[in-house]
PDB file of C-alpha atoms and ligand atoms in Angstrom:
ATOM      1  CA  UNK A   1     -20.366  -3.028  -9.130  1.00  0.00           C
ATOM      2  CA  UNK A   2     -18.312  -5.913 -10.001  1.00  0.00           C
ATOM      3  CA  UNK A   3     -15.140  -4.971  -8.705  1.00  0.00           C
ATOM      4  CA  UNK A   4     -13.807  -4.610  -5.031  1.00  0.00           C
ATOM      5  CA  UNK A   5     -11.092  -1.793  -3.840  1.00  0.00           C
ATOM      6  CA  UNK A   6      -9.649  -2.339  -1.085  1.00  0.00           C
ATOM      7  CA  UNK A   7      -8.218   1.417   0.511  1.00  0.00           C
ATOM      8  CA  UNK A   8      -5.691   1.162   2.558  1.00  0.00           C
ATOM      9  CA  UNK A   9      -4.838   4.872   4.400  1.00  0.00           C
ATOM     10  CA  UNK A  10      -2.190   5.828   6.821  1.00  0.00           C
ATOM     11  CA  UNK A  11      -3.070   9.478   7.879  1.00  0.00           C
ATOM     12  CA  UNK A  12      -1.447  10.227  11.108  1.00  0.00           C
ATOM     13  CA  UNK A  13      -2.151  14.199  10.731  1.00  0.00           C
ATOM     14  CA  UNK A  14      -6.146  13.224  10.578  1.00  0.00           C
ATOM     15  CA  UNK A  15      -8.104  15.896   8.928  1.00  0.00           C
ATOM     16  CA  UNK A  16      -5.360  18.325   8.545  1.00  0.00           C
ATOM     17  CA  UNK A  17      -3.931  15.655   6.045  1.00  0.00           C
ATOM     18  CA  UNK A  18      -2.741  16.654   2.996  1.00  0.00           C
ATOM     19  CA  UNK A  19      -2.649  13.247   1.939  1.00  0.00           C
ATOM     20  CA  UNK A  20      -6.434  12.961   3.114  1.00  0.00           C
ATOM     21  CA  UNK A  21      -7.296  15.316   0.399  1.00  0.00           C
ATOM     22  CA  UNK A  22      -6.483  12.881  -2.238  1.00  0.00           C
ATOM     23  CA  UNK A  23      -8.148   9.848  -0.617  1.00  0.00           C
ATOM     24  CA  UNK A  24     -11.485  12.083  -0.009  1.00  0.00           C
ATOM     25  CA  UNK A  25     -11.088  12.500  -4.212  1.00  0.00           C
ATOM     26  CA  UNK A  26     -10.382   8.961  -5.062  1.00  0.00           C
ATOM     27  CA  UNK A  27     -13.582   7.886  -2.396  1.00  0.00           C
ATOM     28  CA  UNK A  28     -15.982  10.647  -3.826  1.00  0.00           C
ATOM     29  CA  UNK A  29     -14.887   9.465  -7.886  1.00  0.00           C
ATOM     30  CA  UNK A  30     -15.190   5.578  -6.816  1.00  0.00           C
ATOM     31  CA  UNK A  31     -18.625   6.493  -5.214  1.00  0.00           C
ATOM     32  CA  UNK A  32     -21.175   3.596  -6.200  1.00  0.00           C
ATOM     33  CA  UNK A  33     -18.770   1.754  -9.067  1.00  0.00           C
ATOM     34  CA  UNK A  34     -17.112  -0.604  -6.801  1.00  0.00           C
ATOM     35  CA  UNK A  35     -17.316  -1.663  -3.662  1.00  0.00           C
ATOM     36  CA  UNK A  36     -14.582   0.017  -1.133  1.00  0.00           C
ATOM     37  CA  UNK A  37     -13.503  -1.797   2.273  1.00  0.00           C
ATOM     38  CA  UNK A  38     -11.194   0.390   4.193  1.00  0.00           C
ATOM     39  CA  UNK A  39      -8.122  -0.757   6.229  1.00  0.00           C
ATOM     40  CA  UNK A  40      -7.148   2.200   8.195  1.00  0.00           C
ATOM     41  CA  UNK A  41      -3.210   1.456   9.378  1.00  0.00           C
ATOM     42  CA  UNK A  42      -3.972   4.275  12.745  1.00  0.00           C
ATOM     43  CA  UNK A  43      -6.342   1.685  13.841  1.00  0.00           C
ATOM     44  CA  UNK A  44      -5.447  -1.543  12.879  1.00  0.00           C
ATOM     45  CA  UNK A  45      -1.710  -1.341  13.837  1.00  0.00           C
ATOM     46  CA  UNK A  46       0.179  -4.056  11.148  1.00  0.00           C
ATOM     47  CA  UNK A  47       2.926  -6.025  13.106  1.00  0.00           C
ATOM     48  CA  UNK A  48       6.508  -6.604  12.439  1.00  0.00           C
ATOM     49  CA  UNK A  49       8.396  -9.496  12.245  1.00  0.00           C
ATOM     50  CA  UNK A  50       9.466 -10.627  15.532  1.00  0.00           C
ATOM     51  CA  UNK A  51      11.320 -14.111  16.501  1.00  0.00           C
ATOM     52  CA  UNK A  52       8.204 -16.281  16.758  1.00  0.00           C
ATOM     53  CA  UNK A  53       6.377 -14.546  13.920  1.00  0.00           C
ATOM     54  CA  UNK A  54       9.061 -14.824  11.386  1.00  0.00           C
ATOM     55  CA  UNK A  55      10.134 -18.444  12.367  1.00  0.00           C
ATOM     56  CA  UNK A  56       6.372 -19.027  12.020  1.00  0.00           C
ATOM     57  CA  UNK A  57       6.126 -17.953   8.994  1.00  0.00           C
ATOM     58  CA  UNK A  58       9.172 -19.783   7.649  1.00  0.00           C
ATOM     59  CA  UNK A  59       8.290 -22.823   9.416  1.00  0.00           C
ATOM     60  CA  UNK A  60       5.370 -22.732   7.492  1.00  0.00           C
ATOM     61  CA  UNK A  61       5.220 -20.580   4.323  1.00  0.00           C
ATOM     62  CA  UNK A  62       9.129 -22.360   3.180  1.00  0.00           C
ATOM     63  CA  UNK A  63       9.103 -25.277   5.359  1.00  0.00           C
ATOM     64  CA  UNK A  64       5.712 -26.857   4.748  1.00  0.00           C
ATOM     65  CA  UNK A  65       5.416 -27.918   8.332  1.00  0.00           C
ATOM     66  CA  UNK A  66       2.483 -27.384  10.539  1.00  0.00           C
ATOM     67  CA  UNK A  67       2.277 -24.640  13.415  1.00  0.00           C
ATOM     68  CA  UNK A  68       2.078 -25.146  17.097  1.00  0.00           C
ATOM     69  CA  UNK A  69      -0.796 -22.544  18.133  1.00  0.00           C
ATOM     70  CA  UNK A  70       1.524 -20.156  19.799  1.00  0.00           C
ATOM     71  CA  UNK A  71       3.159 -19.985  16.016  1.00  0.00           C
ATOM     72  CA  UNK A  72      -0.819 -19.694  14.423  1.00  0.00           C
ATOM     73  CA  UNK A  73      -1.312 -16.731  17.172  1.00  0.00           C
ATOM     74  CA  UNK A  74       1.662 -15.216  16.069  1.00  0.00           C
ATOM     75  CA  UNK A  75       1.236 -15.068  12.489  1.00  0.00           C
ATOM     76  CA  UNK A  76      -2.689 -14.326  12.226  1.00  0.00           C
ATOM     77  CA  UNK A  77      -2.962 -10.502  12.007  1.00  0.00           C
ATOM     78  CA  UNK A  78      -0.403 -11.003   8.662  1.00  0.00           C
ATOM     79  CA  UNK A  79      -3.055 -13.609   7.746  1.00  0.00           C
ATOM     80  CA  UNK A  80      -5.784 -11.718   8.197  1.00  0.00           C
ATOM     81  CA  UNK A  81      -4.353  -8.864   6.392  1.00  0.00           C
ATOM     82  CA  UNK A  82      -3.051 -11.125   3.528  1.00  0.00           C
ATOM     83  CA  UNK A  83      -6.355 -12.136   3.135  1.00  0.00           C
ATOM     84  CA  UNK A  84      -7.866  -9.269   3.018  1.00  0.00           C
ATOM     85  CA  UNK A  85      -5.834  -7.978   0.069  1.00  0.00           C
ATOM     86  CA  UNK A  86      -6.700 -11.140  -1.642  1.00  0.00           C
ATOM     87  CA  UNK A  87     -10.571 -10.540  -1.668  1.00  0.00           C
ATOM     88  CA  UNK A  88      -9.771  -6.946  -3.762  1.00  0.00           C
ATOM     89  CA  UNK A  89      -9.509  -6.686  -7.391  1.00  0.00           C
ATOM     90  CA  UNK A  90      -8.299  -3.131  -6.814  1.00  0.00           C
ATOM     91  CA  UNK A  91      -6.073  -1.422  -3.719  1.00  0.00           C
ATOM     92  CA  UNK A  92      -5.115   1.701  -3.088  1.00  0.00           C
ATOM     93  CA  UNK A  93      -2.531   2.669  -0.419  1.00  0.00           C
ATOM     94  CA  UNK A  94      -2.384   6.408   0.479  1.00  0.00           C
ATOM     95  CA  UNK A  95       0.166   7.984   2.795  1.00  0.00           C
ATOM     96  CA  UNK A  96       2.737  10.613   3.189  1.00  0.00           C
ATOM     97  CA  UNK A  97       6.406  10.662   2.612  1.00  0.00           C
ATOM     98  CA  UNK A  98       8.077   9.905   5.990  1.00  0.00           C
ATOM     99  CA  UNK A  99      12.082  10.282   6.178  1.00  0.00           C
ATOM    100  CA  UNK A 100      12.504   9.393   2.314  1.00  0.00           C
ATOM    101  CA  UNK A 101      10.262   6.319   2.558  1.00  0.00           C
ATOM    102  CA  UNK A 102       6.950   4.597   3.154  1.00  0.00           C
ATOM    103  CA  UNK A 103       6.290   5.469   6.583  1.00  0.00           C
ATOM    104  CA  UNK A 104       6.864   2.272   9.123  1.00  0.00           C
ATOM    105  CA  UNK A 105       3.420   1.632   9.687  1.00  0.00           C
ATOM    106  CA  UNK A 106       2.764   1.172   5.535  1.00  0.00           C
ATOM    107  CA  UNK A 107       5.996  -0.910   5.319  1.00  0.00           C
ATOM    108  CA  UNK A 108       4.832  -3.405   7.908  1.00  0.00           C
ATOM    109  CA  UNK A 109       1.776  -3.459   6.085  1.00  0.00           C
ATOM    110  CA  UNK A 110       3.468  -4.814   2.859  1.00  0.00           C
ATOM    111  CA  UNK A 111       5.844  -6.784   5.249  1.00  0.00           C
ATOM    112  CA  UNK A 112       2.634  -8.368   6.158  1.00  0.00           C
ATOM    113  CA  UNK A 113       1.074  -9.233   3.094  1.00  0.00           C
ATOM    114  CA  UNK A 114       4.186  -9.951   0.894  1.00  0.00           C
ATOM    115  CA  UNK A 115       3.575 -13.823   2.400  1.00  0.00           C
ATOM    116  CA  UNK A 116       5.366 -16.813   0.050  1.00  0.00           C
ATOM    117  CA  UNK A 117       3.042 -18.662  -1.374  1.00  0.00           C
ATOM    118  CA  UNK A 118      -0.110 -16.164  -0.913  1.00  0.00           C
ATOM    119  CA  UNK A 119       1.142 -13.234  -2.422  1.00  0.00           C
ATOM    120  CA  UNK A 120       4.221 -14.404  -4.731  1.00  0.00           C
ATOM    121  CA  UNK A 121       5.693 -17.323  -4.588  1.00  0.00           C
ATOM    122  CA  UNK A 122       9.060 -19.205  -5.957  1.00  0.00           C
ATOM    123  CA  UNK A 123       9.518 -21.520  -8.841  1.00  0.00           C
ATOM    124  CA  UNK A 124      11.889 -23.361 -11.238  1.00  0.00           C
ATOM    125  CA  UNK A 125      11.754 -20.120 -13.166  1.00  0.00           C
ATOM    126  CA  UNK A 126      12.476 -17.980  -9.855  1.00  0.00           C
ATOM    127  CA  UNK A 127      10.026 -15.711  -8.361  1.00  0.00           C
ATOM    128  CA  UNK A 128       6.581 -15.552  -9.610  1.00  0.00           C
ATOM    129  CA  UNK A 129       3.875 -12.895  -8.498  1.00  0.00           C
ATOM    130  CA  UNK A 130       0.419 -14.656  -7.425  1.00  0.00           C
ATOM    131  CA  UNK A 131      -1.828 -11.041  -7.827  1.00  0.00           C
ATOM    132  CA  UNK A 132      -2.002 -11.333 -11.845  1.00  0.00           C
ATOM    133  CA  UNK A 133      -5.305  -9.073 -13.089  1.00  0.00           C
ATOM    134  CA  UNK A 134      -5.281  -6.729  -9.845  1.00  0.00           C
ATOM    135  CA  UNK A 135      -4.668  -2.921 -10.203  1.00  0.00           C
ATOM    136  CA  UNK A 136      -2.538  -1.288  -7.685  1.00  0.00           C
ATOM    137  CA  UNK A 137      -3.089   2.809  -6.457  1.00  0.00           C
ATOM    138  CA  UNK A 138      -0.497   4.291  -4.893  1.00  0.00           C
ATOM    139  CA  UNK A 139      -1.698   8.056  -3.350  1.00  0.00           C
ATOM    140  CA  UNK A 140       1.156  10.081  -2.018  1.00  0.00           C
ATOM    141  CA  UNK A 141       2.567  13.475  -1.026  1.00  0.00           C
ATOM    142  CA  UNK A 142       5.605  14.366   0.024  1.00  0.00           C
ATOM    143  CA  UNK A 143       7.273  18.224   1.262  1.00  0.00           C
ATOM    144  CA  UNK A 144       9.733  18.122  -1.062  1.00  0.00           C
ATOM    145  CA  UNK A 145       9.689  17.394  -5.238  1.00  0.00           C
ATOM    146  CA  UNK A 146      11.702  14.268  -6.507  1.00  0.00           C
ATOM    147  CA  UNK A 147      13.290  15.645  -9.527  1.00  0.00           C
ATOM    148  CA  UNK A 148      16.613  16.052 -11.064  1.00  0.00           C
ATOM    149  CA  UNK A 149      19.458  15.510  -8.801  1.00  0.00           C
ATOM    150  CA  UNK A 150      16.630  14.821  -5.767  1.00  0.00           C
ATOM    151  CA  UNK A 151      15.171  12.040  -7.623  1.00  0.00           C
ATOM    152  CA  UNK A 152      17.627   9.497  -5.889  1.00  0.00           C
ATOM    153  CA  UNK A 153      16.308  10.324  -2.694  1.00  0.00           C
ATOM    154  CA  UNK A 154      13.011   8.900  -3.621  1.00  0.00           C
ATOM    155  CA  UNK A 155      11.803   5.327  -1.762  1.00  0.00           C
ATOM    156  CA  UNK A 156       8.273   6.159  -0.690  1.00  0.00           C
ATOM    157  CA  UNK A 157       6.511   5.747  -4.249  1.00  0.00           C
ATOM    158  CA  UNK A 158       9.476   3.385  -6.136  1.00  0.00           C
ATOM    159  CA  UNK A 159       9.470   0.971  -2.729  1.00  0.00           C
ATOM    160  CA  UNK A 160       5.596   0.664  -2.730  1.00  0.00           C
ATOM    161  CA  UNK A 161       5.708   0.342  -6.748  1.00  0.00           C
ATOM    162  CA  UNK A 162       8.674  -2.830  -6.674  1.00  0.00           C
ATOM    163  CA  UNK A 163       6.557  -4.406  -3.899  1.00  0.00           C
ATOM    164  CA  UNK A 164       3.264  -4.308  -5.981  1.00  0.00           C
ATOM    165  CA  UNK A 165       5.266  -5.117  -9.099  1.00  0.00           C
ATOM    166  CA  UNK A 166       6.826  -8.368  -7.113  1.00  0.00           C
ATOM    167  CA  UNK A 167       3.503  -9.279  -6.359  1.00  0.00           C
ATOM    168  CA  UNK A 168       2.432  -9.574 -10.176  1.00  0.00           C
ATOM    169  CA  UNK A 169      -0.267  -6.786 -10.219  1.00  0.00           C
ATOM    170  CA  UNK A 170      -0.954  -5.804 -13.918  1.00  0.00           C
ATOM    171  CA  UNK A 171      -1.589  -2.018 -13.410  1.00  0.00           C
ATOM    172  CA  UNK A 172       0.416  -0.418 -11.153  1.00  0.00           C
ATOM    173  CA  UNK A 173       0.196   3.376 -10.741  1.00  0.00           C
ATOM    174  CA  UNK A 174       1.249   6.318  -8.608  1.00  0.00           C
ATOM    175  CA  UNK A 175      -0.660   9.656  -8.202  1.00  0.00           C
ATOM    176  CA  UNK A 176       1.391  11.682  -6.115  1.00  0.00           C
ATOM    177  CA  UNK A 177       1.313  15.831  -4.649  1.00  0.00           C
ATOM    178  CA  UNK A 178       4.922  16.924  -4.334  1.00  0.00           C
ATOM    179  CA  UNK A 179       6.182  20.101  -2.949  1.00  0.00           C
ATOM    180  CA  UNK A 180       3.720  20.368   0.144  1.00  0.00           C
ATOM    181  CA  UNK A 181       6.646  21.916   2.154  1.00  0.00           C
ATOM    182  CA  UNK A 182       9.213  23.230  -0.247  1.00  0.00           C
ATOM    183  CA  UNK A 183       6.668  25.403  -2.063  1.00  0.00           C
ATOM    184  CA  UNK A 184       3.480  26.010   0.275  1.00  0.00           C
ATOM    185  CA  UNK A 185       2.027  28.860  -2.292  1.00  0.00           C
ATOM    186  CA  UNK A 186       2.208  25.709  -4.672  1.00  0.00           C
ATOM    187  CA  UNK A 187       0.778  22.677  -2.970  1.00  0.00           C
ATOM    188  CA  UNK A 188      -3.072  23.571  -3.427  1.00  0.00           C
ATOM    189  CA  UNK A 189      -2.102  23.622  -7.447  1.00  0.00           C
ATOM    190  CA  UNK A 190      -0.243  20.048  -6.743  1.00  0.00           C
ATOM    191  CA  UNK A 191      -3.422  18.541  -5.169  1.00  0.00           C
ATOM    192  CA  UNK A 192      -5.702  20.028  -7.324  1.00  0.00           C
ATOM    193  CA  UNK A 193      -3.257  18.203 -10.334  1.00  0.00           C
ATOM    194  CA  UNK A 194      -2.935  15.044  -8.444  1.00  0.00           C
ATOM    195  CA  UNK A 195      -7.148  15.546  -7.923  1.00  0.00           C
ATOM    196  CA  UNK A 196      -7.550  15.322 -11.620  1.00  0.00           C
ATOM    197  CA  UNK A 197      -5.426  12.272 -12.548  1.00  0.00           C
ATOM    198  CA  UNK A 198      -7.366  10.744 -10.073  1.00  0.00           C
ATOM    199  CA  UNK A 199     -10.954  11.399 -11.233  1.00  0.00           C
ATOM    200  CA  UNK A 200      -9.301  10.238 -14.749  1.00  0.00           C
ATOM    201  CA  UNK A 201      -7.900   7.051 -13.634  1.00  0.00           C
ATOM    202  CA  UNK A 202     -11.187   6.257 -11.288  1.00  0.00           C
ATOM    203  CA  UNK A 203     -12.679   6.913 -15.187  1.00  0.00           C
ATOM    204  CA  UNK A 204     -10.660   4.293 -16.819  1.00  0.00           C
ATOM    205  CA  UNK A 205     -10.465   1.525 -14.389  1.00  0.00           C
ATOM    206  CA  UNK A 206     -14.275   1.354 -13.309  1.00  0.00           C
ATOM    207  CA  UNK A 207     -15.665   2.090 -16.833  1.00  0.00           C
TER     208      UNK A 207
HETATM  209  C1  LIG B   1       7.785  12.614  10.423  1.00  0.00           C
HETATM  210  C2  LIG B   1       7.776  13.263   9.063  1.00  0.00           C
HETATM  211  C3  LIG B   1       8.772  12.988   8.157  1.00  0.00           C
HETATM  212  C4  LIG B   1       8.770  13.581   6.908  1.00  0.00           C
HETATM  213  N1  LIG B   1       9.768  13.261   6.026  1.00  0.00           N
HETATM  214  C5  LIG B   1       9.757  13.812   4.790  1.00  0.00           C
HETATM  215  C6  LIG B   1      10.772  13.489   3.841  1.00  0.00           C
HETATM  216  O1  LIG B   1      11.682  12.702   4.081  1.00  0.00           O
HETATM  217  N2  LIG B   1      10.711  14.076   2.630  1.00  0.00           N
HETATM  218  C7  LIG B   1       9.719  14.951   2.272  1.00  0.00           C
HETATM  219  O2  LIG B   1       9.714  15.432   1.142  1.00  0.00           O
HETATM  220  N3  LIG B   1       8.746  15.273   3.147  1.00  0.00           N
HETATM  221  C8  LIG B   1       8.727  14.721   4.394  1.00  0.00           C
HETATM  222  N4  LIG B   1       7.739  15.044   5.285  1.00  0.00           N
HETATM  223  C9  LIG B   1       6.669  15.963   4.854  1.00  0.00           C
HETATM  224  C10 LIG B   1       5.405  15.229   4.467  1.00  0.00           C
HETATM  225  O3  LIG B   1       5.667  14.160   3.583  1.00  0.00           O
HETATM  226  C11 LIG B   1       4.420  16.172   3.779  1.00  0.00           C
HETATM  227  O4  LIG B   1       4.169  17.305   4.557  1.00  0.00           O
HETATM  228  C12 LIG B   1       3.122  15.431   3.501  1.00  0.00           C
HETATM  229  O5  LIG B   1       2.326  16.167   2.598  1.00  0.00           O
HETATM  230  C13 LIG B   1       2.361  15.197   4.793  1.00  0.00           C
HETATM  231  O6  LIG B   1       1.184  14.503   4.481  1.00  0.00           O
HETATM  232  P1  LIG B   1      -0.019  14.440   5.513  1.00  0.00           P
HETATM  233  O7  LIG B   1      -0.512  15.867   5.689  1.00  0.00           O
HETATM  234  O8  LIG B   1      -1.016  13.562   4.823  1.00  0.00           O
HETATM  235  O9  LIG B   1       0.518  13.868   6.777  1.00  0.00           O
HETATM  236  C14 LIG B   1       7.739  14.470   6.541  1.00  0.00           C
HETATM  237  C15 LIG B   1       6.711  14.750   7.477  1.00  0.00           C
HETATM  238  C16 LIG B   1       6.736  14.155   8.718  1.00  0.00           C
HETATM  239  C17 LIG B   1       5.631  14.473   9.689  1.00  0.00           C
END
């Protein structure tokens, strides 16, 4: 077990979760080939930017200058969670489509953790990602199917995949179960697709 994952779920609909059903697959593959710490986004909230937390971090993270303790206080749960991704080799981030997108509670999470100079940083040559040799998973279902003309409308999977990508992570993959909504007689054929690519990909990466 030389590896550590690093699960990161946002499952507001709890056990009736479609999503859930693809974490509970990824969790029973993964069982004893790495070992999995779980940040679960319901119960440790991520923050947002706010005035002191933001200059903090630019005061810091751009400026170079030390922080008053108020500023430290203000920053720490980003810290912490910036940290946290750090010690993984591997993360996954499951959660459903929300209004198009990542739902607000998994973009504050990558708000969090996309710090300058812990996560990516800037250089002569522009931006440069600091997670080289890390595997990304995103897990993800959505009511409707992205395809065709709807594929525009598509920010949940292609947000989290830029953010991962800025970040330098070498393998970067999505596993998602469309159509939960738009084709209920359907959706226990799209898990049970999205099931298998996972048991695959759990195959490959821990071999
Ligand atoms: C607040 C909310 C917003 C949603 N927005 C979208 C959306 O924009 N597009 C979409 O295809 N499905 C949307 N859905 C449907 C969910 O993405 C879909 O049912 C998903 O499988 C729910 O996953 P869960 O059971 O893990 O919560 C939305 C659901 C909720 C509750």
């Amino acid at each position: 077990m030389s590896k550590k994952t690093l699960v990161v779920t946002y499952l507001p609909s709890g056990e009736r979760s479609n999503t859930k059903q693809l974490v509970d697959a990824f969790l029973a593959a993964a069982k004893g080939k790495t070992q999995v710490e779980h940040l679960d986004l319901l119960q440790e909230v991520p923050d947002f930017f706010t005035a002191e937390s933001l200059g903090a971090y630019v005061t810091r993270n751009y400026m170079g200058q030390p922080l008053a303790p108020t500023q430290t206080a203000a920053i720490a749960k980003m810290d912490r969670m910036t940290a946290q991704l750090k010690t993984a080799d591997v993360v996954v981030v499951a959660f459903p489509m929300h209004n198009f997108g990542p739902p607000a509670a998994v973009k504050a999470w990558f708000d969090s953790i996309l710090l300058k100079g812990q996560t990516w940083d800037l250089n002569a040559g522009g931006f440069v990602g600091l997670m080289k040799g890390r595997k990304a998973l995103i897990l993800n279902t959505s009511g409707g199917a992205y395809e065709g003309p709807m594929a525009g409308w598509e920010h949940a999977v292609s947000l989290s995949k830029v953010e991962f990508t800025f970040m330098g992570y070498d393998a970067i993959e999505a596993i998602t179960a469309p159509g939960m909504n738009a084709n209920p007689a359907k959706a226990p054929e799209s898990i049970a697709s999205a099931v298998a690519k996972i048991k695959a990909l759990v195959a490959t990466w821990y071999s």
